[in-house]
Short mmCIF file of C-alpha atoms in Angstrom, two decimals:
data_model
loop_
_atom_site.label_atom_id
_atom_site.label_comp_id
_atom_site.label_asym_id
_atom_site.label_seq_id
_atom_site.Cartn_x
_atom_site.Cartn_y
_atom_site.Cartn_z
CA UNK K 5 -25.45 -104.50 -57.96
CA UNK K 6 -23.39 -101.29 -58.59
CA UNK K 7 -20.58 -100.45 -57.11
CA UNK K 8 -18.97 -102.72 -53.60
CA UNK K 9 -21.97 -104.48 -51.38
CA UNK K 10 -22.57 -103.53 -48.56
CA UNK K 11 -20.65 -105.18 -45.66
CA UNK K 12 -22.41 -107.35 -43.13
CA UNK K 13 -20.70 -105.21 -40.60
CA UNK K 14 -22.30 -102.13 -40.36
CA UNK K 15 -19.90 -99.18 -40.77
CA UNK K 16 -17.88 -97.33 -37.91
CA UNK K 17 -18.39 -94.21 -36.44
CA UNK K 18 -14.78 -93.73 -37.54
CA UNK K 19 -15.61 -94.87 -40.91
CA UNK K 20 -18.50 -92.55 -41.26
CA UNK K 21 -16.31 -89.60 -40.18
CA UNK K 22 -13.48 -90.06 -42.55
CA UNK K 23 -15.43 -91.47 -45.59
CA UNK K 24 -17.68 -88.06 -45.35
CA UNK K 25 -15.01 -85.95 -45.13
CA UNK K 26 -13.07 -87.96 -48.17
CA UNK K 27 -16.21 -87.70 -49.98
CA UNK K 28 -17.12 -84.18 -49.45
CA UNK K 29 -13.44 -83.05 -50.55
CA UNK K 30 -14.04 -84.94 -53.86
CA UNK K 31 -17.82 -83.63 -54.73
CA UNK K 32 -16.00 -79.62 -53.75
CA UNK K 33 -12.86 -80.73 -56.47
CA UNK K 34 -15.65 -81.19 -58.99
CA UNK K 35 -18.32 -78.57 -58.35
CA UNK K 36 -16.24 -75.33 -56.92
CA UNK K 37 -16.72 -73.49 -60.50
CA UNK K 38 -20.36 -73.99 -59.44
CA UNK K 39 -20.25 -72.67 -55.94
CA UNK K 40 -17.45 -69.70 -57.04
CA UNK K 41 -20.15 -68.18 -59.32
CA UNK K 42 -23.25 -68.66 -57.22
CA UNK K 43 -20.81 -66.40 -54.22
CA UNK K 44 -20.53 -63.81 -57.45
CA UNK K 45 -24.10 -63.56 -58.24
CA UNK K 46 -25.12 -63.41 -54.65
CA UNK K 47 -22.90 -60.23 -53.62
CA UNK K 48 -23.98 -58.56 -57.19
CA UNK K 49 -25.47 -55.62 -56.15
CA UNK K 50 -23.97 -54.65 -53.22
CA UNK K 51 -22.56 -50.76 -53.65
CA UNK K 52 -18.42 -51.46 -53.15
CA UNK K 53 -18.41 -54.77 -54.87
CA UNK K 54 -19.74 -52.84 -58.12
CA UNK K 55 -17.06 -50.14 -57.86
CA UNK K 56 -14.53 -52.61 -57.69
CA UNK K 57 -15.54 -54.58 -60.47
CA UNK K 58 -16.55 -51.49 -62.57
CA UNK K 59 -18.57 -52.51 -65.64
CA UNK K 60 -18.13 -56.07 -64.81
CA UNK K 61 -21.77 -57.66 -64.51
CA UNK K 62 -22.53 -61.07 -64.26
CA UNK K 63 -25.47 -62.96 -65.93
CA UNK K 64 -26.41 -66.73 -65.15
CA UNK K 65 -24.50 -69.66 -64.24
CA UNK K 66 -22.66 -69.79 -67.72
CA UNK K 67 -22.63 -66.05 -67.88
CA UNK K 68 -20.65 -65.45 -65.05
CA UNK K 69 -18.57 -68.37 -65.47
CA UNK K 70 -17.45 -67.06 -68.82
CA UNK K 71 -17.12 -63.17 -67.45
CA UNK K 72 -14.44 -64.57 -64.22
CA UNK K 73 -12.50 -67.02 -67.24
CA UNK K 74 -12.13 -64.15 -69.46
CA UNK K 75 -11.78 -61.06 -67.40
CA UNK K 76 -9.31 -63.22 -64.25
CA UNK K 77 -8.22 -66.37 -66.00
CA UNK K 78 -9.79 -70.22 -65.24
CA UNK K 79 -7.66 -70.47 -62.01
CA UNK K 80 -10.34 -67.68 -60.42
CA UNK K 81 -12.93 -70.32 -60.41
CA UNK K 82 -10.99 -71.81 -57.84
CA UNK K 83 -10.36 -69.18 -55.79
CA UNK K 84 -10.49 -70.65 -52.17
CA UNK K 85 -10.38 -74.26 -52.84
CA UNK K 86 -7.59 -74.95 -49.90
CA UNK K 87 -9.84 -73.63 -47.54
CA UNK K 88 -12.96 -75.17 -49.01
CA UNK K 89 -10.89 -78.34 -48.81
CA UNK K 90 -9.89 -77.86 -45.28
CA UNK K 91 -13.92 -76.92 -44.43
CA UNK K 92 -14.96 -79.88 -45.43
CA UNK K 93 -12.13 -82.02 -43.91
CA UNK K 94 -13.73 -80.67 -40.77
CA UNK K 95 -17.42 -79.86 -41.79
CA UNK K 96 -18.45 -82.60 -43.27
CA UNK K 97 -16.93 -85.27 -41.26
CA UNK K 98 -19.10 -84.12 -38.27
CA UNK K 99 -22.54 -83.05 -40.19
CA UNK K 100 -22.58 -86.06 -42.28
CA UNK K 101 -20.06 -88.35 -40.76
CA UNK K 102 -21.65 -88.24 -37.01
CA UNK K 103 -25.22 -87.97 -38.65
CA UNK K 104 -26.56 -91.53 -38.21
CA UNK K 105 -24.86 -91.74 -34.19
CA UNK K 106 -26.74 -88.59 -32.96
CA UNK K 107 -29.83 -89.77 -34.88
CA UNK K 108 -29.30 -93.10 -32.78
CA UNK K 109 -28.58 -90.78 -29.97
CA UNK K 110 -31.93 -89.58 -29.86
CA UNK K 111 -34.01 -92.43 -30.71
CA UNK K 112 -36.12 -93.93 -28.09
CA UNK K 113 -34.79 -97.18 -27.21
CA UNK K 114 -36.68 -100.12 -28.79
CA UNK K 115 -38.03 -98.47 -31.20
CA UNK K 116 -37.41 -100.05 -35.04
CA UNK K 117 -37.72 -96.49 -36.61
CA UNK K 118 -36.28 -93.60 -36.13
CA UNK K 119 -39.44 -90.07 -36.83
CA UNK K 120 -39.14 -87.24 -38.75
CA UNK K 121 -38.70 -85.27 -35.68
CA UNK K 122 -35.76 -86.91 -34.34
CA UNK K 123 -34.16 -86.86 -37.73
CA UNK K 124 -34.75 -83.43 -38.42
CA UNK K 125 -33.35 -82.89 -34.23
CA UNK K 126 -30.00 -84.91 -35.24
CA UNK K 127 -29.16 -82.95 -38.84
CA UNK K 128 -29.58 -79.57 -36.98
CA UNK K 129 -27.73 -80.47 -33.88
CA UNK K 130 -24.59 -82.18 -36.47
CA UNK K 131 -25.11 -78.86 -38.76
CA UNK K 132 -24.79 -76.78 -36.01
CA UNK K 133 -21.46 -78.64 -34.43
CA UNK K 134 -19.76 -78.14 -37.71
CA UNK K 135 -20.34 -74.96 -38.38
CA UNK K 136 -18.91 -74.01 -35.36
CA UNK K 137 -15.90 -75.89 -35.59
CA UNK K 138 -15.54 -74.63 -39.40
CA UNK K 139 -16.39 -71.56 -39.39
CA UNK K 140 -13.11 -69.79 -39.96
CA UNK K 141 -12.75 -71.54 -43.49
CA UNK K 142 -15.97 -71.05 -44.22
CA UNK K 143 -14.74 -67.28 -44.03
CA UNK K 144 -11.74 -67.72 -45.97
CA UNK K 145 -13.36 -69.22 -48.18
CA UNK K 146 -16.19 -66.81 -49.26
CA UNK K 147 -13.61 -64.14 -49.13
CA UNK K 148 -11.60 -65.71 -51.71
CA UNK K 149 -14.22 -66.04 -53.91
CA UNK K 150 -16.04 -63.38 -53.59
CA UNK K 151 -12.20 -61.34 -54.68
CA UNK K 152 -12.17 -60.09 -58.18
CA UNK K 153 -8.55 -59.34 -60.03
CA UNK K 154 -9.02 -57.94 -63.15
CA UNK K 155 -5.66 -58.57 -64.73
CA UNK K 156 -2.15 -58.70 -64.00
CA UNK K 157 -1.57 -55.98 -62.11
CA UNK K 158 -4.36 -55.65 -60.30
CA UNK K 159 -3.76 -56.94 -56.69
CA UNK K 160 -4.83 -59.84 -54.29
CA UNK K 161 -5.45 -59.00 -50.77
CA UNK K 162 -4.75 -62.29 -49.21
CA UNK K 163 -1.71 -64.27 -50.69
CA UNK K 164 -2.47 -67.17 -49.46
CA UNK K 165 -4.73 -68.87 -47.01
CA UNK K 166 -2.69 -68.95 -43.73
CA UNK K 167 -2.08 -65.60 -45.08
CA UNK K 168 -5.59 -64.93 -44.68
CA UNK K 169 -6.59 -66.35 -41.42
CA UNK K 170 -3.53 -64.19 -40.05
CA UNK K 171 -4.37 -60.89 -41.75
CA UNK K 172 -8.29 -61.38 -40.82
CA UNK K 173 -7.42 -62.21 -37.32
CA UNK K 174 -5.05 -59.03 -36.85
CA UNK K 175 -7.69 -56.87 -39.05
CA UNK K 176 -10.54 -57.66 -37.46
CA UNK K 177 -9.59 -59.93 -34.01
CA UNK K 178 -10.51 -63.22 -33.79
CA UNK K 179 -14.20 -62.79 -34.33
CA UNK K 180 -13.73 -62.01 -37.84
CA UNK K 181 -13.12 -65.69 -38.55
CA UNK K 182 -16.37 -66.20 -36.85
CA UNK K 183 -17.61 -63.57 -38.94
CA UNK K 184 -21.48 -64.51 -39.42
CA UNK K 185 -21.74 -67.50 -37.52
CA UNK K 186 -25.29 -67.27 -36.40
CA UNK K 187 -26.79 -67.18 -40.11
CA UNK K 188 -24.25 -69.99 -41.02
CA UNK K 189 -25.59 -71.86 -38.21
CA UNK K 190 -29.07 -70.88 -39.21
CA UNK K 191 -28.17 -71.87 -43.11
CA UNK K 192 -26.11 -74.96 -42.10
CA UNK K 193 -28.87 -76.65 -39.88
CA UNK K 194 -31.51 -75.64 -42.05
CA UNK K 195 -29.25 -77.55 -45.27
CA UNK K 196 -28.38 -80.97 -43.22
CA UNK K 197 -31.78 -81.07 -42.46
CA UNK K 198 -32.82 -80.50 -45.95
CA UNK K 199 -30.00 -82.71 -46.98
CA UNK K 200 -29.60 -85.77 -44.25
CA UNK K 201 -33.54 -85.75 -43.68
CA UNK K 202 -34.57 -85.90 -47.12
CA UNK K 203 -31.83 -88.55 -48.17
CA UNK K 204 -32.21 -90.35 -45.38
CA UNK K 205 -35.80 -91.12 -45.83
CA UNK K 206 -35.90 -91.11 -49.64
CA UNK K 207 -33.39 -93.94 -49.82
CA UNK K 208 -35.27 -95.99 -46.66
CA UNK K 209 -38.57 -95.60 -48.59
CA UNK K 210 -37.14 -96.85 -52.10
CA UNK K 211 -35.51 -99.60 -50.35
CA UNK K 212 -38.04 -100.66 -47.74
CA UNK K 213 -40.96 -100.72 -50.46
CA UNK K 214 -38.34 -102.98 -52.80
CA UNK K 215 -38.48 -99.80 -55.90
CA UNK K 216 -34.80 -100.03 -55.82
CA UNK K 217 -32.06 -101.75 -54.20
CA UNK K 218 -29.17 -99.90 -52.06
CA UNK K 219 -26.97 -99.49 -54.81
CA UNK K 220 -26.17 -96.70 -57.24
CA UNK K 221 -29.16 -95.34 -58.70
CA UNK K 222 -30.87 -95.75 -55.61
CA UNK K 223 -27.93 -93.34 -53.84
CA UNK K 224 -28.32 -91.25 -56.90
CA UNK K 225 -32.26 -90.46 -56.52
CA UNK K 226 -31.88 -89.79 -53.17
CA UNK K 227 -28.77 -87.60 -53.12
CA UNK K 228 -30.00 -85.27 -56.37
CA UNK K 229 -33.92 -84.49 -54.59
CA UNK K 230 -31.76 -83.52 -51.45
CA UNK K 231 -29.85 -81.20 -53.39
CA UNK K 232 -32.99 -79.45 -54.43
CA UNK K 233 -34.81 -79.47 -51.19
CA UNK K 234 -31.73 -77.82 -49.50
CA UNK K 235 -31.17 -75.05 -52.19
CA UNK K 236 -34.63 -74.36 -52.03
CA UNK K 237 -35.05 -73.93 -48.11
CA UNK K 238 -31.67 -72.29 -47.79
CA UNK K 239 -31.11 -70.18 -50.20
CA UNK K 240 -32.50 -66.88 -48.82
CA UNK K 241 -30.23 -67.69 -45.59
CA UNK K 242 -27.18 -68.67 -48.10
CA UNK K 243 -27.44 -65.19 -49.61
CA UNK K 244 -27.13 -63.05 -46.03
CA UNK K 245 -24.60 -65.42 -45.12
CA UNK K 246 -22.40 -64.57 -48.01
CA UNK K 247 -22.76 -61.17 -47.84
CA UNK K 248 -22.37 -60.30 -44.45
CA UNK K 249 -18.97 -62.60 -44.15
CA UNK K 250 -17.29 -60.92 -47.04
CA UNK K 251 -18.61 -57.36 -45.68
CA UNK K 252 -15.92 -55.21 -44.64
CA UNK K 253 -16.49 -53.83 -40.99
CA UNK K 254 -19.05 -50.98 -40.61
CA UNK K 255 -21.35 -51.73 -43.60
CA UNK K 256 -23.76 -54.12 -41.56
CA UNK K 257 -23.92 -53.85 -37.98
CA UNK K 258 -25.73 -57.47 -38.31
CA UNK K 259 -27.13 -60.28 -39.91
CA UNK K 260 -30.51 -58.93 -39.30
CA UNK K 261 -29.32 -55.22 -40.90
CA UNK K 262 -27.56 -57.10 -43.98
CA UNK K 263 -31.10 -59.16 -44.18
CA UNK K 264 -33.27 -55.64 -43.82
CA UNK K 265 -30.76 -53.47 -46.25
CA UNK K 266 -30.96 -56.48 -49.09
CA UNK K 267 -34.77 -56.72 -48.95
CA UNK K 268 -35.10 -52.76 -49.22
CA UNK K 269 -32.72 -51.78 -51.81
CA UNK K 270 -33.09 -54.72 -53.97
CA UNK K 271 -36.33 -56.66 -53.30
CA UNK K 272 -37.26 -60.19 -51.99
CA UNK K 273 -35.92 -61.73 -55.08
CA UNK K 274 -32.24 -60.64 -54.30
CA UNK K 275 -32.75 -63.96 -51.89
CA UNK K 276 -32.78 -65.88 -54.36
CA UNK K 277 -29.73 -64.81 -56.09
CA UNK K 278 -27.74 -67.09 -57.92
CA UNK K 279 -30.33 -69.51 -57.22
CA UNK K 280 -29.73 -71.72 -60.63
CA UNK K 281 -25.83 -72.31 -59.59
CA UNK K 282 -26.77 -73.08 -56.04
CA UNK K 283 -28.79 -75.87 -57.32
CA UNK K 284 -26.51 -77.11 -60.01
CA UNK K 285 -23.78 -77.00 -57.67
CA UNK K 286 -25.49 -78.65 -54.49
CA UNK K 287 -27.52 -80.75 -56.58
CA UNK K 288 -24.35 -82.34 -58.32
CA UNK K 289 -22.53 -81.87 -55.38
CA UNK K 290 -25.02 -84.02 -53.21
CA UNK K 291 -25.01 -86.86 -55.90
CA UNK K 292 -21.36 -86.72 -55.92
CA UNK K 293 -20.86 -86.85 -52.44
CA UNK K 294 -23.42 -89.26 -51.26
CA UNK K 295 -22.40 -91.67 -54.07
CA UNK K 296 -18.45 -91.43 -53.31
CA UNK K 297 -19.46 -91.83 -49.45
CA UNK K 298 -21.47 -94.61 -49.58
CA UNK K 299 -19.00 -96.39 -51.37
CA UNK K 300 -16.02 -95.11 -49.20
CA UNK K 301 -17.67 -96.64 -46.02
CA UNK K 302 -17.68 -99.94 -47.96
CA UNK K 303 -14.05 -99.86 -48.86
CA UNK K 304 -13.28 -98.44 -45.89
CA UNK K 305 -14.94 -101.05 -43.85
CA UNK K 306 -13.66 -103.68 -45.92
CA UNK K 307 -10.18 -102.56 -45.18
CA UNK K 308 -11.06 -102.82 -41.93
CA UNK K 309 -11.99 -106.35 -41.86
CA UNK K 310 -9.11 -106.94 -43.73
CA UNK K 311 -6.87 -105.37 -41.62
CA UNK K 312 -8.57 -107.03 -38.43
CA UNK K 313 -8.30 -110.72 -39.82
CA UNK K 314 -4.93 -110.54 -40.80
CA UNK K 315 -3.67 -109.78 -37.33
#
């Protein structure tokens, strides 16, 4: 066995919720280059964002990590981590964390499995209850990254990230920070299913037909095919998303305008823009997260225990 054992207690609803949220901070610390570049290549193209970065143009994962490291230093791969720190503090603890008790939820009583159906029911209802709790760092946090500085005295609209909830807020009212909700809803449900579903069952299968045990590699498989399955399913959504919350006001009047301008000034492939970093960056983001969380409900309910028996 790799890694703790599982507990004979099954894990807490608590437990769940924290240990996602833990877990989803540590797989962001590692893969945010990842996620920074994919926000770069999506918005490539756009008319403004080309003016402002002049003769900059980006070219593959590597490419355009190399262009942001030379042209704004290493720390603008990072751009945005507080806020992607605080989204999934409160993003993941409810998509991931409260996945298994809706999914219970909605299961028939008595019955020993739970179908495809009410799976994929319970990762879009969880998706969809995060994203609207998180949707204001969500924001923030494609705004930061999607910011170019091209040396030291260019500036930085937002000094901060308080700074930036505040200055969107009086900018553009409150429904700026809910800026493109309905295709992050849209994306969000549409990736927890992808993710959750495909997880979910992949690791039940390998276990239930004895191909692997519940233990590392088995958490591994499963996590790294959900990454791919949600970048692939996604992506086209992921794009709109991004570009529509770091639009300034007036150049879409909607989702379904950014959507309709994208396909008929650049083609159906601009969908599929930075397509190879979304799936290096969810798929080792998935493994990463799956794997930490798996073993922080462990710990966590072994605390627990712990705690409980020494009272």
């Amino acid at each position: 066995m790799v890694g703790l054992k599982p507990t004979d207690v099954p894990p807490t609803t608590a437990v769940k919720v924290l240990g996602a949220g833990a877990a989803a901070c540590f797989a962001d610390l590692i893969t945010f280059p990842l996620d920074t570049a994919k926000v770069r290549l999506q918005i490539q193209g756009e008319s403004q964002t080309e003016q402002a970065i002049k003769n900059v143009r980006y070219r593959g994962v590597l490419g355009t990590i190399i262009t942001m490291v030379k042209t704004e230093g290493p720390t603008s791969l990072y751009n945005g981590l507080m806020a992607g720190l605080q989204r999934q503090m409160s993003f993941a603890s409810i998509r991931i964390g409260l996945y298994d008790s809706v999914k219970q939820f909605y299961t028939p009583k008595g019955a020993e499995y739970s179908s495809i159906i009410i799976r994929i029911l319970a990762g879009c209802t969880t998706g969809a209850m995060a994203v609207t709790c998180a949707q204001p760092t969500d924001v923030v946090k494609v705004r930061f990254q999607a910011s170019v500085r091209l040396g030291p005295g260019s500036s930085q609209k937002y000094s901060g990230t308080i700074d930036a909830y505040r200055t969107i807020a009086r900018e553009e009212g409150i429904r700026g920070l809910w800026k493109g909700i309905l295709p992050n809803i849209t994306r969000n449900a549409i990736v927890n299913c992808a993710e959750m579903v495909t997880y979910d069952m992949i690791k039940e299968s390998l276990i239930d037909h004895c191909l692997m045990s519940d233990n590392f590699p088995c958490h591994f498989v499963s996590a790294f095919a959900a990454g791919f399955c949600a970048t692939v399913v996604a992506s086209p959504v992921d794009v709109v998303k991004t570009r529509y919350m770091n639009s300034p006001p007036g150049r879409y009047s909607s989702t379904l305008n950014c959507m309709l301008k994208t396909l008929r000034q650049e083609g159906p492939t601009a969908f599929y823009k930075g397509f190879t970093p979304s799936f290096l960056r969810l798929g080792s983001w998935n493994v990463a997260m799956f794997v930490t969380y798996e073993q922080m409900k462990r710990a966590l309910m072994k605390l627990q225990m712990y705690w409980e028996s020494s009272l």
